[in-house]
Tab-separated table of C-alpha atoms in Angstrom:
chain	number	residue	atom	x	y	z
A	1	ALA	CA	120.020	105.503	121.157
A	2	GLN	CA	117.672	106.402	118.358
A	3	SER	CA	114.905	108.965	118.065
A	4	VAL	CA	112.297	109.810	115.450
A	5	THR	CA	110.644	113.114	114.651
A	6	GLN	CA	107.515	113.262	112.565
A	7	LEU	CA	107.262	116.882	111.632
A	8	ASP	CA	103.526	117.049	111.023
A	9	SER	CA	100.967	115.837	113.527
A	10	GLN	CA	98.097	116.225	111.048
A	11	VAL	CA	97.998	116.340	107.261
A	12	PRO	CA	94.712	117.028	105.461
A	13	VAL	CA	94.702	116.331	101.740
A	14	PHE	CA	92.084	116.097	99.018
A	15	GLU	CA	91.309	112.770	97.424
A	16	GLU	CA	93.511	111.918	94.430
A	17	ALA	CA	96.100	114.518	95.451
A	18	PRO	CA	99.680	113.523	96.246
A	19	VAL	CA	100.909	113.410	99.834
A	20	GLU	CA	104.217	113.373	101.647
A	21	LEU	CA	104.531	112.531	105.330
A	22	ARG	CA	107.844	113.620	106.762
A	23	CYS	CA	110.103	111.657	109.074
A	24	ASN	CA	113.548	112.486	110.397
A	25	TYR	CA	115.591	110.257	112.640
A	26	SER	CA	118.608	110.555	114.868
A	27	SER	CA	121.037	107.740	115.531
A	28	SER	CA	124.715	107.213	116.255
A	29	VAL	CA	124.663	103.848	114.481
A	30	SER	CA	123.347	102.450	111.219
A	31	VAL	CA	119.627	101.904	111.284
A	32	TYR	CA	116.661	100.115	109.824
A	33	LEU	CA	113.652	102.292	109.044
A	34	PHE	CA	109.962	101.471	108.961
A	35	TRP	CA	106.584	103.005	108.275
A	36	TYR	CA	103.512	101.587	109.979
A	37	VAL	CA	99.845	102.509	109.474
A	38	GLN	CA	97.122	102.403	112.106
A	39	TYR	CA	93.471	102.394	111.068
A	40	PRO	CA	90.839	103.370	113.661
A	41	ASN	CA	90.463	100.872	116.491
A	42	GLN	CA	93.177	98.632	115.101
A	43	GLY	CA	96.802	97.854	115.767
A	44	LEU	CA	99.689	98.973	113.615
A	45	GLN	CA	100.421	97.325	110.276
A	46	LEU	CA	103.732	97.428	108.450
A	47	LEU	CA	103.615	99.570	105.287
A	48	LEU	CA	107.227	99.274	104.227
A	49	LYS	CA	110.748	98.981	105.526
A	50	TYR	CA	114.250	99.998	104.543
A	51	LEU	CA	116.952	97.512	105.451
A	52	SER	CA	119.642	98.058	102.819
A	53	GLY	CA	120.138	98.479	99.094
A	54	SER	CA	118.004	100.802	97.014
A	55	THR	CA	117.077	103.920	98.897
A	56	LEU	CA	113.616	103.992	97.314
A	57	VAL	CA	111.381	101.469	99.007
A	58	LYS	CA	107.954	100.476	97.770
A	59	GLY	CA	105.298	99.255	100.144
A	60	ILE	CA	101.690	98.209	100.210
A	61	ASN	CA	98.735	100.324	99.067
A	62	GLY	CA	100.843	102.351	96.629
A	63	PHE	CA	103.053	103.974	99.241
A	64	GLU	CA	106.781	104.458	98.870
A	65	ALA	CA	109.517	106.025	100.957
A	66	GLU	CA	112.988	107.275	100.258
A	67	PHE	CA	115.905	106.880	102.623
A	68	ASN	CA	118.204	109.895	102.616
A	69	LYS	CA	121.226	109.249	104.791
A	70	SER	CA	122.717	112.738	104.485
A	71	GLN	CA	119.470	114.338	105.599
A	72	THR	CA	118.615	111.524	108.032
A	73	SER	CA	115.148	111.384	106.554
A	74	PHE	CA	112.708	108.700	105.485
A	75	HIS	CA	109.713	110.519	104.025
A	76	LEU	CA	106.618	108.596	102.975
A	77	ARG	CA	104.873	109.447	99.714
A	78	LYS	CA	101.866	108.465	97.669
A	79	PRO	CA	101.093	110.045	94.274
A	80	SER	CA	97.310	109.845	94.625
A	81	VAL	CA	95.503	109.202	97.889
A	82	HIS	CA	92.129	107.584	98.494
A	83	ILE	CA	89.585	108.088	101.226
A	84	SER	CA	90.607	104.693	102.576
A	85	ASP	CA	94.126	106.002	103.272
A	86	THR	CA	92.764	108.067	106.161
A	87	ALA	CA	94.697	106.742	109.142
A	88	GLU	CA	97.561	107.425	111.531
A	89	TYR	CA	101.038	106.822	110.127
A	90	PHE	CA	104.053	106.046	112.285
A	91	CYS	CA	107.698	106.199	111.336
A	92	ALA	CA	110.004	103.914	113.329
A	93	VAL	CA	113.731	103.242	113.582
A	94	SER	CA	115.886	100.562	115.111
A	95	GLY	CA	119.584	99.956	115.386
A	96	ARG	CA	120.982	97.177	113.257
A	97	SER	CA	122.665	95.187	115.951
A	98	GLY	CA	121.569	93.172	118.907
A	99	ASN	CA	118.090	93.255	120.293
A	100	THR	CA	117.371	96.934	119.816
A	101	PRO	CA	113.613	97.427	119.649
A	102	LEU	CA	111.715	99.850	117.467
A	103	VAL	CA	111.511	103.509	118.427
A	104	PHE	CA	108.375	105.136	117.071
A	105	GLY	CA	107.613	108.711	116.172
A	106	LYS	CA	104.492	110.335	117.568
A	107	GLY	CA	102.536	109.733	114.400
A	108	THR	CA	100.950	111.778	111.620
A	109	ARG	CA	97.217	111.717	111.144
A	110	LEU	CA	96.411	111.720	107.438
A	111	SER	CA	92.891	112.877	106.649
A	112	VAL	CA	91.759	112.447	103.053
A	113	ILE	CA	88.955	114.783	102.086
A	114	ALA	CA	86.452	113.910	99.363
B	1	ASP	CA	96.763	82.667	109.913
B	2	ALA	CA	95.688	84.018	113.268
B	3	GLY	CA	97.350	87.270	114.164
B	4	VAL	CA	98.274	88.542	117.586
B	5	ILE	CA	95.268	88.135	119.841
B	6	GLN	CA	94.639	90.473	122.739
B	7	SER	CA	91.942	90.322	125.373
B	8	PRO	CA	89.880	92.009	126.488
B	9	ARG	CA	89.319	94.550	123.717
B	10	HIS	CA	87.853	97.014	126.190
B	11	GLU	CA	88.170	97.253	129.958
B	12	VAL	CA	86.522	99.786	132.225
B	13	THR	CA	87.242	99.568	135.917
B	14	GLU	CA	87.523	101.709	139.003
B	15	MET	CA	90.796	102.997	140.305
B	16	GLY	CA	92.483	100.726	142.783
B	17	GLN	CA	91.362	97.576	141.021
B	18	GLU	CA	93.734	95.057	139.535
B	19	VAL	CA	93.782	94.919	135.735
B	20	THR	CA	95.159	92.038	133.687
B	21	LEU	CA	95.689	92.319	129.954
B	22	ARG	CA	96.369	89.215	127.916
B	23	CYS	CA	98.215	88.493	124.707
B	24	LYS	CA	98.663	85.477	122.496
B	25	PRO	CA	101.479	86.034	119.990
B	26	ILE	CA	101.641	84.568	116.516
B	27	SER	CA	102.694	80.944	116.637
B	28	GLY	CA	106.417	80.601	116.027
B	29	HIS	CA	107.229	84.157	116.974
B	30	ASN	CA	109.703	84.371	119.809
B	31	SER	CA	109.821	88.091	120.511
B	32	LEU	CA	106.934	89.817	122.259
B	33	PHE	CA	106.431	93.505	122.951
B	34	TRP	CA	104.013	95.474	125.118
B	35	TYR	CA	103.251	99.090	124.151
B	36	ARG	CA	101.076	101.829	125.573
B	37	GLN	CA	99.497	104.476	123.362
B	38	THR	CA	98.140	107.800	124.583
B	39	MET	CA	97.415	111.088	122.887
B	40	MET	CA	99.985	112.898	124.982
B	41	ARG	CA	102.900	110.472	124.800
B	42	GLY	CA	102.253	108.547	121.611
B	43	LEU	CA	103.373	104.923	121.396
B	44	GLU	CA	105.673	103.860	124.216
B	45	LEU	CA	107.452	100.534	124.570
B	46	LEU	CA	106.846	99.145	128.044
B	47	ILE	CA	108.698	95.842	127.962
B	48	TYR	CA	109.806	93.161	125.535
B	49	PHE	CA	110.649	89.485	125.763
B	50	ASN	CA	112.876	87.215	123.703
B	51	ASN	CA	112.224	83.488	124.111
B	52	ASN	CA	109.982	84.228	127.112
B	53	VAL	CA	112.740	86.130	128.928
B	54	PRO	CA	112.269	89.841	129.690
B	55	ILE	CA	115.029	91.748	127.926
B	56	ASP	CA	114.242	95.374	128.647
B	57	ASP	CA	111.607	96.621	131.070
B	58	SER	CA	112.922	100.149	131.349
B	59	GLY	CA	109.716	101.460	129.835
B	60	MET	CA	107.514	100.080	132.596
B	61	PRO	CA	106.267	103.235	134.314
B	62	GLU	CA	106.406	102.068	137.911
B	63	ASP	CA	106.166	99.112	140.211
B	64	ARG	CA	102.421	98.931	139.788
B	65	PHE	CA	103.068	97.450	136.350
B	66	SER	CA	104.302	93.914	135.847
B	67	ALA	CA	104.513	91.606	132.849
B	68	LYS	CA	105.007	87.891	132.535
B	69	MET	CA	105.485	85.404	129.750
B	70	PRO	CA	105.097	81.937	131.235
B	71	ASN	CA	105.327	80.227	127.842
B	72	ALA	CA	105.795	81.005	124.182
B	73	SER	CA	102.085	81.404	123.502
B	74	PHE	CA	100.917	83.670	126.305
B	75	SER	CA	101.806	86.900	128.049
B	76	THR	CA	100.109	89.124	130.600
B	77	LEU	CA	100.476	92.743	131.580
B	78	LYS	CA	99.162	93.498	135.041
B	79	ILE	CA	98.462	96.817	136.734
B	80	GLN	CA	97.894	96.751	140.477
B	81	PRO	CA	96.554	99.045	141.783
B	82	SER	CA	95.246	100.858	138.725
B	83	GLU	CA	95.032	104.658	138.500
B	84	PRO	CA	93.142	106.980	136.118
B	85	ARG	CA	96.412	108.004	134.451
B	86	ASP	CA	96.848	104.407	133.305
B	87	SER	CA	93.957	104.899	130.883
B	88	ALA	CA	95.326	104.206	127.413
B	89	VAL	CA	95.316	101.688	124.600
B	90	TYR	CA	97.710	98.846	125.295
B	91	PHE	CA	99.148	96.938	122.356
B	92	CYS	CA	100.929	93.650	122.200
B	93	ALA	CA	103.153	92.814	119.221
B	94	SER	CA	105.212	89.809	118.257
B	95	SER	CA	107.980	89.079	115.784
B	96	LEU	CA	110.535	86.495	114.856
B	97	ALA	CA	113.713	87.005	116.782
B	98	GLY	CA	116.619	87.443	114.449
B	99	GLY	CA	117.254	91.068	114.588
B	100	PRO	CA	115.432	94.337	114.404
B	101	ASN	CA	114.748	93.832	110.703
B	102	GLN	CA	111.972	91.409	111.545
B	103	PRO	CA	108.636	93.248	111.312
B	104	GLN	CA	106.434	93.408	114.356
B	105	HIS	CA	102.847	92.224	114.092
B	106	PHE	CA	100.429	94.086	116.318
B	107	GLY	CA	97.232	93.013	117.991
B	108	ASP	CA	94.161	95.227	117.898
B	109	GLY	CA	94.852	96.532	121.392
B	110	THR	CA	93.045	96.753	124.707
B	111	ARG	CA	91.356	100.069	125.406
B	112	LEU	CA	91.659	100.577	129.151
B	113	SER	CA	89.649	103.159	131.055
B	114	ILE	CA	90.270	103.652	134.760
B	115	LEU	CA	87.540	105.675	136.441
């Protein structure tokens, strides 16, 4: 079984400042890792995913994440945030085999302040 | 392309009433997921289907909840009888089967309020 811990429930940051949203996972098997974003009154949208290969993954809207196997982490970063990045961000993990569904963290609310 | 379509977007009803939530997945997708989102518990997987067959319903909270997928283009989540603690946002998502690396596409959700 897999589990995900998002260490910060809320992250306020000023516009144009960098941001890091932290995610740690637990799994007894190899995993795929995902970040999703949820804007108000909408469903979740995929930001990026790590399947294999390079541990630095680039996604949409200027976000990137780095897979660190030794630290079981998959932190999300953006060098300069915009007001429009204000949203809830979810880290998710799934096992690599069979029909294992996604397991989501509880989310981090990013608030970008003008 | 049309995304995942959920209806209704909002539902307000009195406790004890039957509630039916509907989902139309993206055409060609053969995996479908139902989630519930609350402030307290976050996003919880209730049930998922592959090729219209329920694979794992261990997340369904109790017998009052049931889900069906009669064909590849339609699914329902039913609560009977409803209770105030069922108030939440319910999401449907679909993906291509082929492994967990396939991204899930979410609908905009149904905001359910049980009075």
